[in-house]
Amino acid sequence: MANKTVKVSKTTRRLVVHENIAAYLFMLPFLVFFVMFVLYPMFMCVYTSFFDANMGVADDVFIGFDNYKELFNDPIFWKGLWNTLIIVLVSVPVTCVFSLWVASAITKMPVAATSAFRCIFYLPVVTGSVAVTVVWKWMFSKFNGIINAMGTSMGLLDKNIDWLGDERFALACIILILLTTSVGQPIVLYVSALDNVDKSLVEAAEVDGATPKQAFWKIKWPQMMPTTLYILVITTINSFQCFALIQLLTSGGPNNSTMTIMYYIYYNAFKLYRYGYGNAMGVILALIIALLSAVQFKVGQEK
Amino acid sequence: MAKFKNLDAAQKRSRVYYIASFVIVVIVAILFAFPLYWIITGAFKSGADINSGKEIVWWPNAWVGDNFSKLMDKRSAPLFEFVIGSLTIAGPTVPAAIRWLVNSVFMSVASMLLTCLTAAMAGYALAKKRFYGRAVLFSLIVCAMALPKQVILIPLLREMNALGIFDTCWAVIFPVVGWPFGVFLLKQFAEGIPTEMVEACRIDGANEWRTFTDVMFPMIKPGVGACAIFTFINSWNDYFMQLVMLPSNKKMTIALGIATLQGESSTDYGLLMAGAALASVPIIIVFLVFQKYFTKGITMGAVKG
């Protein structure tokens, strides 16, 4: 009897070992890329942020927290952080509300119309950031742009405005373009979330005399909470990542009015070749995003 | 009776609301489609139509191909180039814009194939196998997904330099393959397949690899399709990575190409629109053809485990 137990456990152990080896062999091709091109650079980002690493320097020099200290005294960094936060704080709520509204409006339509609209709202995402950016550059342009032409001919503007070259408008224009490219995915998600809402609950509520408004907020909205949470997180990350728009339209100008952290990292790496300093900024950015995601999850789960 | 009247009023109200929201959605949708319309018509407008100032030319007065011929005449490059050791094989000389397209297609297809293969295998293992470190790996994957790629830009750049693949296609392709979204997506799909199927296959004597290729893979095909479309479109439009990893003109992609055109002649909007049309129309066609997979992929990726 005792022998038998030992035998079984041996077989079990062999099976477990076999299962582990097989699993890791299946994981291996992905893990090679994941470790080399995601995890290792992440680690190096934190590591190098404590060094003075430049293009010209042969070896990185350890300088402790000096990069971070410099960062906190860098007015452009603060300006970039501020602008990044404005972009996030405006675009995330607007994207969520707008896409929820569009989704709930188009789900009531016939199936063909729903998928046609879903497709149209997704188009700016597929078109690609560069193509979208150059067409908006033309539309916003001072002398040939359609926005100035329409504004002046309808009497809304008394003279042509240099939208992207004016400190007052540049950031707002960037946010507007960003919005058009970021609602596509949330709309797709909300449409399918609204489809998946438990219909019997809604019907029961309607029989009990609930108004459509009540049915929406009391029955559908709570069921869509996980979707909303996911949308909040991805939209936040997307807004932080907005890069092509700024690089191609304004390069952070005029007078740093559209400088974001993302662009400032790029600028430090490619114009100033300050790798350590740029990495320190990357670490701060990652921390902010992690913190925001954590808060969103916490709030979402409590609800 | 009174109750019925109320119902009528409520129905009428909801009818009005329905029509009003329909009208607004149509208007907003037109605004959303407008930039694309402007790209395509702009690409065929004459210089006079483009620089018309106050007169808005909604529809080209004459459809001309000048912008495209300008785009094609600008530079030329071999259709493709392979370097094997000291041997360089180059294709016939074509307009540079065509070469940009070839580069973009190559990078997107290579990223797509590699991602689908690695992600399908890893997704299967994560969903159906129990192994040490599974939970840790999975949480690492989820965390990495929440991080903007740009944060790791500088270390990645130096790594590519050290590996000697900086300024080659692979510097753009490899980070895409390492990006864990595909794994996450296919894990979700694989979890939907009954474990009994896998077990039955093992009992019938198939080895691990056969179980994967003959049973698992066919069943997660819709997921693989979604993953393929996603990766293709994302890497086609991955301007940031291309900009950072491909500084020389040799491996220029279509996205980079237009950005360069923009830098050189920031006011020739006709030329820019021709470039933008060349970059976006192929990818939009791909999207429209595989739309169904795409929608499914987006929603599956969102269902959090």
Coordinates of C-alpha atoms in Angstrom, one line a residue:
Chain A
M1 CA 0.0 0.0 0.0
A2 CA 2.7 2.4 1.0
N3 CA 4.7 1.4 -2.0
K4 CA 1.7 2.2 -4.2
T5 CA 1.3 5.7 -2.8
V6 CA 4.9 6.4 -3.5
K7 CA 4.5 5.1 -7.0
V8 CA 1.5 7.3 -7.7
S9 CA 3.2 10.4 -6.3
K10 CA 6.2 9.6 -8.5
T11 CA 3.9 9.5 -11.5
T12 CA 2.2 12.6 -10.4
R13 CA 5.5 14.4 -10.0
R14 CA 6.6 13.2 -13.4
L15 CA 3.3 14.5 -14.9
V16 CA 3.7 17.9 -13.1
V17 CA 7.3 18.2 -14.4
H18 CA 6.1 17.3 -17.8
E19 CA 3.3 19.8 -17.7
N20 CA 5.7 22.5 -16.6
I21 CA 8.2 21.8 -19.3
A22 CA 5.5 21.7 -21.9
A23 CA 4.0 25.0 -20.7
Y24 CA 7.3 26.8 -20.7
L25 CA 8.2 25.5 -24.1
F26 CA 4.9 26.9 -25.4
M27 CA 5.6 30.2 -23.6
L28 CA 9.2 30.3 -24.8
P29 CA 8.9 32.1 -28.2
F30 CA 6.8 34.9 -26.7
L31 CA 8.9 35.1 -23.5
V32 CA 12.1 35.7 -25.5
F33 CA 10.5 38.8 -27.1
F34 CA 8.7 39.9 -24.0
V35 CA 11.8 39.7 -21.8
M36 CA 14.2 41.2 -24.3
F37 CA 12.0 44.0 -25.7
V38 CA 9.6 44.9 -22.8
L39 CA 10.8 43.7 -19.4
Y40 CA 14.5 44.3 -19.9
P41 CA 14.0 47.9 -21.2
M42 CA 11.6 48.6 -18.4
F43 CA 14.3 47.5 -15.9
M44 CA 16.9 49.5 -17.8
C45 CA 14.7 52.6 -17.8
V46 CA 14.7 52.6 -14.0
Y47 CA 18.3 51.7 -13.7
T48 CA 19.7 54.3 -16.2
S49 CA 17.6 57.0 -14.6
F50 CA 20.2 57.1 -11.8
F51 CA 23.1 57.6 -14.3
D52 CA 24.4 60.5 -16.3
A53 CA 24.1 58.8 -19.7
N54 CA 24.8 60.9 -22.8
M55 CA 25.5 60.2 -26.4
G56 CA 29.1 61.4 -26.0
V57 CA 29.9 59.7 -22.8
A58 CA 31.6 56.3 -23.2
D59 CA 30.4 54.9 -19.8
D60 CA 27.4 56.0 -17.8
V61 CA 28.3 57.8 -14.6
F62 CA 26.3 57.0 -11.5
I63 CA 24.8 60.2 -10.1
G64 CA 22.1 58.9 -7.7
F65 CA 19.0 61.0 -7.6
D66 CA 20.5 64.0 -9.5
N67 CA 18.4 63.5 -12.6
Y68 CA 15.2 63.5 -10.4
K69 CA 16.4 66.6 -8.6
E70 CA 17.0 68.4 -11.8
L71 CA 13.6 67.3 -13.1
F72 CA 11.9 68.9 -10.1
N73 CA 13.6 72.2 -10.9
D74 CA 12.9 72.1 -14.6
P75 CA 10.1 74.5 -15.6
I76 CA 9.6 72.8 -19.0
F77 CA 9.0 69.5 -17.2
W78 CA 6.4 71.0 -15.0
K79 CA 4.8 72.7 -18.0
G80 CA 4.8 69.4 -19.8
L81 CA 3.3 67.6 -16.9
W82 CA 0.6 70.3 -16.5
N83 CA -0.3 70.1 -20.2
T84 CA -0.3 66.3 -20.1
L85 CA -2.7 66.4 -17.2
I86 CA -5.0 68.9 -19.0
I87 CA -5.1 66.6 -22.0
V88 CA -6.0 63.7 -19.8
L89 CA -8.5 65.5 -17.7
V90 CA -10.3 66.9 -20.7
S91 CA -10.2 64.0 -23.1
V92 CA -10.9 61.1 -20.8
P93 CA -14.3 62.3 -19.4
V94 CA -15.4 63.7 -22.8
T95 CA -14.4 60.5 -24.6
C96 CA -16.3 58.3 -22.1
V97 CA -19.5 60.4 -22.1
F98 CA -19.5 61.0 -25.8
S99 CA -18.9 57.4 -26.7
L100 CA -21.6 56.2 -24.2
W101 CA -24.1 58.6 -25.7
V102 CA -23.2 57.6 -29.3
A103 CA -23.3 53.9 -28.4
S104 CA -26.7 54.1 -26.7
A105 CA -28.1 56.1 -29.6
I106 CA -26.9 53.7 -32.3
T107 CA -27.8 50.5 -30.5
K108 CA -31.5 51.4 -30.9
M109 CA -31.1 51.5 -34.6
P110 CA -31.4 48.6 -37.1
V111 CA -28.3 46.3 -37.1
A112 CA -27.0 47.6 -40.4
A113 CA -27.1 51.2 -39.2
T114 CA -25.4 50.3 -35.9
S115 CA -22.5 48.7 -37.6
A116 CA -22.2 51.4 -40.2
F117 CA -22.0 54.1 -37.6
R118 CA -19.6 52.1 -35.5
C119 CA -17.4 51.8 -38.5
I120 CA -17.5 55.5 -39.3
F121 CA -16.5 56.4 -35.7
Y122 CA -13.7 53.9 -36.0
L123 CA -12.3 55.3 -39.2
P124 CA -10.1 58.0 -37.8
V125 CA -8.3 55.4 -35.7
V126 CA -7.6 53.2 -38.7
T127 CA -6.6 56.1 -40.9
G128 CA -3.4 56.4 -38.9
S129 CA -2.0 59.2 -36.8
V130 CA 0.2 60.6 -39.5
A131 CA -2.5 60.9 -42.2
V132 CA -5.0 62.3 -39.7
T133 CA -2.4 64.8 -38.5
V134 CA -1.5 66.1 -41.9
V135 CA -5.1 66.6 -42.9
W136 CA -5.9 68.5 -39.7
K137 CA -2.8 70.6 -40.3
W138 CA -4.3 71.6 -43.6
M139 CA -7.7 72.2 -42.1
F140 CA -6.3 74.4 -39.3
S141 CA -3.8 76.2 -41.6
K142 CA -3.9 80.0 -41.5
F143 CA -4.4 80.8 -45.1
N144 CA -5.7 77.7 -46.8
G145 CA -7.5 76.0 -44.0
I146 CA -11.2 75.2 -44.2
I147 CA -11.8 76.2 -40.6
N148 CA -10.7 79.8 -41.2
A149 CA -12.5 79.9 -44.5
M150 CA -15.8 78.7 -43.0
G151 CA -15.4 80.9 -39.9
T152 CA -14.8 84.1 -41.9
S153 CA -17.4 83.4 -44.5
M154 CA -20.0 82.8 -41.8
G155 CA -18.9 85.9 -39.9
L156 CA -17.7 84.0 -36.8
L157 CA -14.1 85.2 -37.2
D158 CA -13.1 88.6 -38.4
K159 CA -9.7 87.6 -39.5
N160 CA -7.8 84.3 -40.1
I161 CA -6.4 82.8 -37.0
D162 CA -3.1 80.8 -36.8
W163 CA -4.8 78.0 -34.8
L164 CA -1.7 75.9 -34.2
G165 CA 0.7 78.8 -33.9
D166 CA -1.2 80.6 -31.2
E167 CA -0.5 79.9 -27.6
R168 CA -4.2 80.3 -26.7
F169 CA -5.6 77.8 -29.2
A170 CA -2.8 75.2 -29.9
L171 CA -3.5 72.9 -27.0
A172 CA -7.2 73.0 -27.5
C173 CA -6.8 72.1 -31.2
I174 CA -4.5 69.1 -30.2
I175 CA -7.2 67.9 -27.8
L176 CA -9.9 68.2 -30.4
I177 CA -7.9 66.1 -32.9
L178 CA -7.1 63.6 -30.2
L179 CA -10.7 63.2 -29.3
T180 CA -11.7 62.3 -32.9
T181 CA -9.1 59.5 -32.9
S182 CA -9.9 58.1 -29.4
V183 CA -13.7 57.6 -29.4
G184 CA -13.7 54.7 -31.9
Q185 CA -12.7 51.9 -29.5
P186 CA -14.9 53.0 -26.6
I187 CA -17.9 53.1 -28.9
V188 CA -17.3 49.5 -30.1
L189 CA -17.0 48.4 -26.5
Y190 CA -20.1 50.2 -25.3
V191 CA -22.2 48.9 -28.2
S192 CA -21.3 45.4 -27.3
A193 CA -21.7 46.0 -23.5
L194 CA -25.2 47.4 -24.2
D195 CA -26.0 44.3 -26.3
N196 CA -24.9 42.0 -23.5
V197 CA -27.0 43.7 -20.8
D198 CA -29.4 41.2 -19.3
K199 CA -32.6 41.9 -21.3
S200 CA -35.0 40.1 -18.9
L201 CA -34.0 42.5 -16.1
V202 CA -34.7 45.5 -18.3
E203 CA -38.0 44.1 -19.3
A204 CA -38.9 43.3 -15.8
A205 CA -38.1 46.9 -14.8
E206 CA -40.2 48.2 -17.6
V207 CA -43.2 46.1 -16.6
D208 CA -42.8 47.5 -13.1
G209 CA -43.2 50.9 -14.6
A210 CA -39.6 52.1 -14.8
T211 CA -38.9 55.0 -17.2
P212 CA -36.3 54.5 -19.9
K213 CA -34.0 56.8 -17.9
Q214 CA -34.4 54.7 -14.7
A215 CA -33.9 51.5 -16.7
F216 CA -30.7 52.9 -18.0
W217 CA -29.1 54.2 -14.9
K218 CA -30.4 51.5 -12.5
I219 CA -30.2 48.4 -14.6
K220 CA -27.9 48.9 -17.6
W221 CA -25.2 51.3 -16.1
P222 CA -24.2 49.0 -13.2
Q223 CA -23.9 46.0 -15.6
M224 CA -21.6 48.1 -17.8
M225 CA -19.3 49.1 -15.0
P226 CA -16.4 46.7 -16.0
T227 CA -16.5 48.1 -19.6
T228 CA -16.5 51.7 -18.3
L229 CA -13.6 50.9 -16.1
Y230 CA -11.6 49.4 -19.0
I231 CA -12.5 52.3 -21.2
L232 CA -11.3 54.8 -18.6
V233 CA -8.0 53.0 -18.3
I234 CA -7.3 52.7 -22.0
T235 CA -8.4 56.2 -22.8
T236 CA -6.1 57.5 -20.0
I237 CA -3.1 55.6 -21.4
N238 CA -4.0 56.7 -25.0
S239 CA -4.1 60.4 -23.9
F240 CA -0.8 60.1 -22.2
Q241 CA 0.7 58.6 -25.4
C242 CA -0.5 61.3 -27.8
F243 CA 2.8 62.0 -29.6
A244 CA 2.5 62.2 -33.4
L245 CA 0.0 65.1 -33.2
I246 CA 2.4 67.1 -31.2
Q247 CA 5.6 66.2 -33.0
L248 CA 4.1 66.9 -36.4
L249 CA 1.9 69.9 -35.7
T250 CA 3.6 72.0 -33.1
S251 CA 6.8 70.3 -31.8
G252 CA 5.7 71.3 -28.3
G253 CA 5.4 75.0 -29.3
P254 CA 4.5 77.8 -29.4
N255 CA 6.4 78.8 -26.3
N256 CA 6.0 75.2 -24.9
S257 CA 2.2 75.6 -24.8
T258 CA 1.7 72.1 -26.2
M259 CA 4.8 70.5 -24.6
T260 CA 3.9 67.2 -23.0
I261 CA 6.0 64.7 -21.0
M262 CA 5.9 62.3 -23.9
Y263 CA 7.3 64.8 -26.3
Y264 CA 9.8 66.1 -23.8
I265 CA 11.2 62.6 -23.3
Y266 CA 11.6 62.3 -27.1
Y267 CA 13.1 65.8 -27.2
N268 CA 15.7 64.9 -24.5
A269 CA 16.6 61.6 -26.2
F270 CA 16.8 62.8 -29.8
K271 CA 17.7 66.5 -29.7
L272 CA 19.7 66.7 -26.5
Y273 CA 20.9 63.0 -26.3
R274 CA 20.3 63.0 -22.6
Y275 CA 19.3 59.4 -22.0
G276 CA 19.5 59.3 -18.2
Y277 CA 17.4 62.4 -17.8
G278 CA 14.8 61.2 -20.3
N279 CA 14.6 57.9 -18.5
A280 CA 14.0 59.6 -15.1
M281 CA 11.1 61.3 -16.8
G282 CA 9.9 58.0 -18.1
V283 CA 9.9 56.5 -14.6
I284 CA 7.9 59.5 -13.3
L285 CA 5.4 59.1 -16.2
A286 CA 5.0 55.3 -15.6
L287 CA 4.4 56.0 -11.8
I288 CA 1.7 58.5 -12.6
I289 CA 0.0 56.2 -15.0
A290 CA 0.2 53.2 -12.5
L291 CA -1.2 55.4 -9.8
L292 CA -4.1 56.7 -12.0
S293 CA -4.9 53.1 -13.1
A294 CA -4.9 51.9 -9.6
V295 CA -7.2 54.7 -8.4
Q296 CA -9.6 54.0 -11.3
F297 CA -9.7 50.4 -10.5
K298 CA -10.3 51.0 -6.8
V299 CA -13.1 53.5 -7.4
G300 CA -14.6 51.2 -10.1
Q301 CA -14.5 48.2 -7.9
E302 CA -16.1 50.0 -4.9
K303 CA -19.0 50.9 -7.2
Chain B
M1 CA -57.8 54.9 -19.8
A2 CA -55.7 57.6 -18.2
K3 CA -52.9 55.1 -18.0
F4 CA -53.1 54.5 -21.7
K5 CA -52.9 58.2 -22.5
N6 CA -49.8 58.5 -20.4
L7 CA -48.2 55.7 -22.3
D8 CA -49.0 57.5 -25.5
A9 CA -47.3 60.7 -24.4
A10 CA -44.3 58.7 -23.2
Q11 CA -44.1 56.9 -26.5
K12 CA -44.3 60.1 -28.4
R13 CA -41.6 61.6 -26.3
S14 CA -39.3 58.6 -26.8
R15 CA -40.1 58.8 -30.5
V16 CA -39.0 62.5 -30.7
Y17 CA -35.9 61.7 -28.6
Y18 CA -35.1 58.8 -31.0
I19 CA -35.4 61.0 -34.1
A20 CA -33.4 63.9 -32.5
S21 CA -30.6 61.6 -31.4
F22 CA -30.5 60.0 -34.9
V23 CA -30.1 63.4 -36.5
I24 CA -27.4 64.5 -34.1
V25 CA -25.5 61.2 -34.6
V26 CA -25.7 61.6 -38.4
I27 CA -24.2 65.1 -38.1
V28 CA -21.4 64.0 -35.8
A29 CA -20.7 61.0 -38.0
I30 CA -20.3 63.3 -41.0
L31 CA -17.9 65.4 -39.0
F32 CA -15.9 62.3 -38.2
A33 CA -15.8 61.1 -41.8
F34 CA -14.9 64.5 -43.1
P35 CA -11.1 64.4 -42.6
L36 CA -10.9 61.2 -44.6
Y37 CA -13.1 62.8 -47.3
W38 CA -10.8 65.8 -47.3
I39 CA -7.7 63.6 -47.7
I40 CA -9.1 61.7 -50.7
T41 CA -10.6 64.7 -52.5
G42 CA -7.6 66.8 -51.6
A43 CA -5.3 64.3 -53.2
F44 CA -7.0 64.9 -56.5
K45 CA -7.4 68.6 -56.4
S46 CA -5.4 71.0 -58.5
G47 CA -3.1 73.5 -56.9
A48 CA -5.6 76.3 -57.5
D49 CA -8.4 74.4 -55.7
I50 CA -6.1 73.7 -52.7
N51 CA -4.9 77.3 -52.3
S52 CA -8.3 78.8 -52.9
G53 CA -8.3 80.7 -49.6
K54 CA -11.8 81.8 -48.8
E55 CA -13.6 79.9 -51.5
I56 CA -14.0 76.4 -50.2
V57 CA -13.7 73.8 -52.9
W58 CA -15.9 71.1 -51.5
W59 CA -15.6 68.9 -54.6
P60 CA -12.6 69.1 -56.9
N61 CA -13.3 71.3 -60.0
A62 CA -11.3 68.8 -62.0
W63 CA -9.8 65.5 -60.8
V64 CA -6.1 65.7 -61.5
G65 CA -3.3 63.3 -60.9
D66 CA -0.6 65.9 -60.4
N67 CA -0.2 65.4 -56.7
F68 CA 0.4 61.7 -57.2
S69 CA 2.8 62.2 -60.1
K70 CA 4.7 64.7 -57.9
L71 CA 4.8 62.2 -55.1
M72 CA 6.1 59.4 -57.4
D73 CA 8.7 61.6 -59.2
K74 CA 10.2 63.0 -56.0
R75 CA 12.7 60.2 -55.4
S76 CA 13.4 56.7 -56.5
A77 CA 14.6 53.6 -54.7
P78 CA 15.0 49.9 -55.5
L79 CA 11.7 47.9 -54.9
F80 CA 13.4 45.8 -52.3
E81 CA 16.8 45.1 -50.9
F82 CA 18.2 42.1 -49.1
V83 CA 21.6 42.1 -47.5
I84 CA 23.1 38.7 -46.9
G85 CA 26.6 39.1 -45.6
S86 CA 28.4 41.2 -48.2
L87 CA 25.9 40.3 -50.9
T88 CA 23.1 42.8 -51.6
I89 CA 20.2 41.9 -53.8
A90 CA 18.2 44.8 -55.0
G91 CA 15.0 45.0 -57.0
P92 CA 14.3 47.2 -60.0
T93 CA 14.2 50.9 -59.4
V94 CA 10.8 52.3 -58.5
P95 CA 9.4 55.6 -57.1
A96 CA 10.4 55.9 -53.5
A97 CA 6.8 56.1 -52.4
I98 CA 6.3 52.5 -53.7
R99 CA 9.3 51.4 -51.7
W100 CA 7.8 53.0 -48.6
L101 CA 4.7 50.9 -49.1
V102 CA 6.7 47.8 -49.6
N103 CA 8.6 48.5 -46.3
S104 CA 5.4 49.1 -44.4
V105 CA 3.8 46.0 -45.8
F106 CA 6.8 43.9 -44.9
M107 CA 7.1 45.2 -41.4
S108 CA 3.3 44.8 -40.7
V109 CA 3.1 41.3 -42.1
A110 CA 6.2 40.1 -40.3
S111 CA 5.0 41.6 -37.0
M112 CA 1.6 40.0 -37.6
L113 CA 2.9 36.5 -38.4
L114 CA 5.4 36.5 -35.5
T115 CA 2.8 37.9 -33.0
C116 CA 0.1 35.5 -34.0
L117 CA 2.4 32.5 -33.7
T118 CA 4.0 33.4 -30.4
A119 CA 0.8 34.8 -28.9
A120 CA -1.3 31.7 -29.8
M121 CA 1.2 29.4 -28.2
A122 CA 1.6 31.5 -25.1
G123 CA -2.1 32.2 -24.8
Y124 CA -2.8 28.5 -24.9
A125 CA -0.3 27.7 -22.3
L126 CA -1.6 30.5 -20.0
A127 CA -5.2 29.4 -20.4
K128 CA -4.9 25.6 -20.3
K129 CA -1.7 24.7 -18.5
R130 CA -1.0 24.9 -14.8
F131 CA 2.6 25.7 -14.2
Y132 CA 4.8 27.3 -11.6
G133 CA 5.0 31.1 -12.1
R134 CA 1.9 31.3 -14.1
A135 CA 0.2 33.8 -11.9
V136 CA 3.3 36.0 -11.7
L137 CA 3.8 35.9 -15.5
F138 CA 0.2 36.8 -16.1
S139 CA 0.3 39.8 -13.8
L140 CA 3.5 41.0 -15.4
I141 CA 1.7 40.8 -18.8
V142 CA -1.2 42.8 -17.6
C143 CA 1.0 45.4 -15.9
A144 CA 3.2 45.8 -19.1
M145 CA 0.0 46.3 -21.1
A146 CA -0.9 49.3 -19.0
L147 CA 2.4 51.0 -19.6
P148 CA 2.9 53.3 -22.6
K149 CA 5.5 51.9 -25.0
Q150 CA 7.2 55.3 -25.2
V151 CA 8.4 55.0 -21.6
I152 CA 10.9 52.3 -22.6
L153 CA 11.9 54.2 -25.7
I154 CA 15.4 55.2 -24.7
P155 CA 16.6 51.8 -23.2
L156 CA 15.1 50.1 -26.3
L157 CA 17.1 52.3 -28.6
R158 CA 20.3 51.6 -26.8
E159 CA 19.5 47.9 -26.8
M160 CA 18.9 47.8 -30.5
N161 CA 22.2 49.6 -31.0
A162 CA 24.0 47.0 -28.9
L163 CA 22.3 44.2 -30.8
G164 CA 23.3 45.8 -34.1
I165 CA 19.8 45.9 -35.5
F166 CA 19.2 49.6 -35.0
D167 CA 17.9 51.2 -38.2
T168 CA 16.7 47.9 -39.6
C169 CA 13.1 46.6 -39.9
W170 CA 13.7 44.2 -37.0
A171 CA 14.1 47.1 -34.6
V172 CA 10.5 48.0 -35.3
I173 CA 9.2 44.4 -35.5
F174 CA 10.6 42.9 -32.4
P175 CA 9.1 45.3 -29.8
V176 CA 5.7 44.8 -31.4
V177 CA 6.0 41.0 -31.0
G178 CA 7.0 41.4 -27.4
W179 CA 4.0 43.5 -26.7
P180 CA 1.7 41.3 -24.6
F181 CA -1.7 42.4 -25.9
G182 CA -2.0 39.5 -28.4
V183 CA -1.2 37.0 -25.6
F184 CA -3.9 38.5 -23.4
L185 CA -6.4 38.4 -26.3
L186 CA -5.7 34.8 -27.2
K187 CA -5.7 33.6 -23.6
Q188 CA -9.2 34.9 -23.4
F189 CA -10.2 33.0 -26.5
A190 CA -8.4 29.8 -25.4
E191 CA -10.2 29.9 -22.0
G192 CA -13.5 29.6 -23.9
I193 CA -12.5 26.2 -25.3
P194 CA -13.6 23.3 -23.1
T195 CA -10.7 21.7 -21.4
E196 CA -12.3 18.2 -22.1
M197 CA -11.4 18.8 -25.8
V198 CA -7.8 19.1 -24.9
E199 CA -7.9 16.2 -22.5
A200 CA -9.7 13.9 -25.0
C201 CA -7.0 14.7 -27.5
R202 CA -4.3 13.7 -25.0
I203 CA -6.0 10.5 -24.1
D204 CA -6.2 9.6 -27.8
G205 CA -2.4 9.7 -27.7
A206 CA -1.6 13.0 -29.4
N207 CA 1.5 14.7 -28.1
E208 CA 1.6 18.3 -26.8
W209 CA 2.4 19.9 -30.2
R210 CA -0.3 17.9 -32.1
T211 CA -2.8 18.9 -29.4
F212 CA -2.0 22.5 -30.1
T213 CA -1.9 22.4 -33.9
D214 CA -4.8 20.0 -34.5
V215 CA -7.2 20.9 -31.8
M216 CA -6.5 24.2 -30.1
F217 CA -5.3 26.3 -33.0
P218 CA -8.4 25.6 -35.3
M219 CA -10.7 26.4 -32.4
I220 CA -9.1 29.8 -31.5
K221 CA -8.9 30.8 -35.2
P222 CA -11.3 33.7 -34.8
G223 CA -9.1 35.0 -32.0
V224 CA -6.0 34.6 -34.1
G225 CA -7.8 36.5 -36.9
A226 CA -8.6 39.3 -34.6
C227 CA -5.0 39.4 -33.3
A228 CA -3.7 39.4 -36.9
I229 CA -5.8 42.4 -37.9
F230 CA -5.0 44.3 -34.7
T231 CA -1.3 43.8 -35.1
F232 CA -1.3 44.6 -38.8
I233 CA -3.1 47.9 -38.4
N234 CA -1.2 48.9 -35.3
S235 CA 2.2 48.3 -36.8
W236 CA 1.2 49.9 -40.1
N237 CA 0.3 53.1 -38.1
D238 CA 3.1 52.7 -35.5
Y239 CA 4.7 56.1 -36.4
F240 CA 6.4 56.5 -33.1
M241 CA 8.5 53.3 -33.2
Q242 CA 9.3 53.8 -36.9
L243 CA 10.4 57.4 -36.2
V244 CA 12.7 56.4 -33.4
M245 CA 14.1 53.1 -34.8
L246 CA 14.6 54.1 -38.5
P247 CA 16.6 57.3 -38.6
S248 CA 18.1 56.9 -42.1
N249 CA 16.1 57.1 -45.3
K250 CA 16.8 53.5 -46.4
K251 CA 14.1 51.8 -44.5
M252 CA 11.5 54.6 -44.7
T253 CA 7.9 53.5 -44.2
I254 CA 4.9 55.2 -45.6
A255 CA 4.0 56.9 -42.4
L256 CA 7.6 58.2 -42.0
G257 CA 7.6 59.2 -45.7
I258 CA 4.6 61.5 -45.3
A259 CA 6.0 63.0 -42.2
T260 CA 9.2 63.7 -44.1
L261 CA 7.2 65.2 -47.0
Q262 CA 5.6 67.4 -44.4
G263 CA 8.9 68.6 -43.1
E264 CA 10.2 69.4 -46.6
S265 CA 7.3 71.2 -48.0
S266 CA 4.8 72.0 -45.3
T267 CA 2.6 74.0 -47.5
D268 CA 2.1 71.7 -50.5
Y269 CA -1.1 70.3 -49.1
G270 CA -1.9 68.5 -52.4
L271 CA 1.2 66.5 -52.2
L272 CA 0.7 65.8 -48.5
M273 CA -2.9 64.6 -49.2
A274 CA -1.7 62.3 -51.9
G275 CA 0.8 60.8 -49.5
A276 CA -1.9 60.5 -46.8
A277 CA -4.2 58.8 -49.2
L278 CA -1.6 56.3 -50.2
A279 CA -0.9 55.5 -46.5
S280 CA -4.5 55.3 -45.3
V281 CA -6.5 53.8 -48.2
P282 CA -4.9 50.4 -48.2
I283 CA -5.3 50.0 -44.4
I284 CA -8.9 51.2 -44.5
I285 CA -9.7 48.6 -47.1
V286 CA -8.1 45.9 -44.9
F287 CA -10.2 47.2 -42.0
L288 CA -13.4 47.2 -43.9
V289 CA -12.8 43.6 -45.2
F290 CA -12.0 42.2 -41.8
Q291 CA -14.3 44.4 -39.8
K292 CA -16.1 41.5 -38.1
Y293 CA -13.0 40.0 -36.7
F294 CA -11.9 43.4 -35.6
T295 CA -14.9 44.3 -33.6
K296 CA -14.8 40.8 -32.0
G297 CA -11.1 41.3 -31.1
I298 CA -11.7 44.7 -29.5
T299 CA -14.5 43.4 -27.3
M300 CA -12.8 40.1 -26.4
G301 CA -9.7 42.0 -25.3
A302 CA -11.8 44.0 -22.9
V303 CA -13.4 41.2 -21.1
K304 CA -11.2 41.1 -18.1
G305 CA -10.4 37.7 -16.6

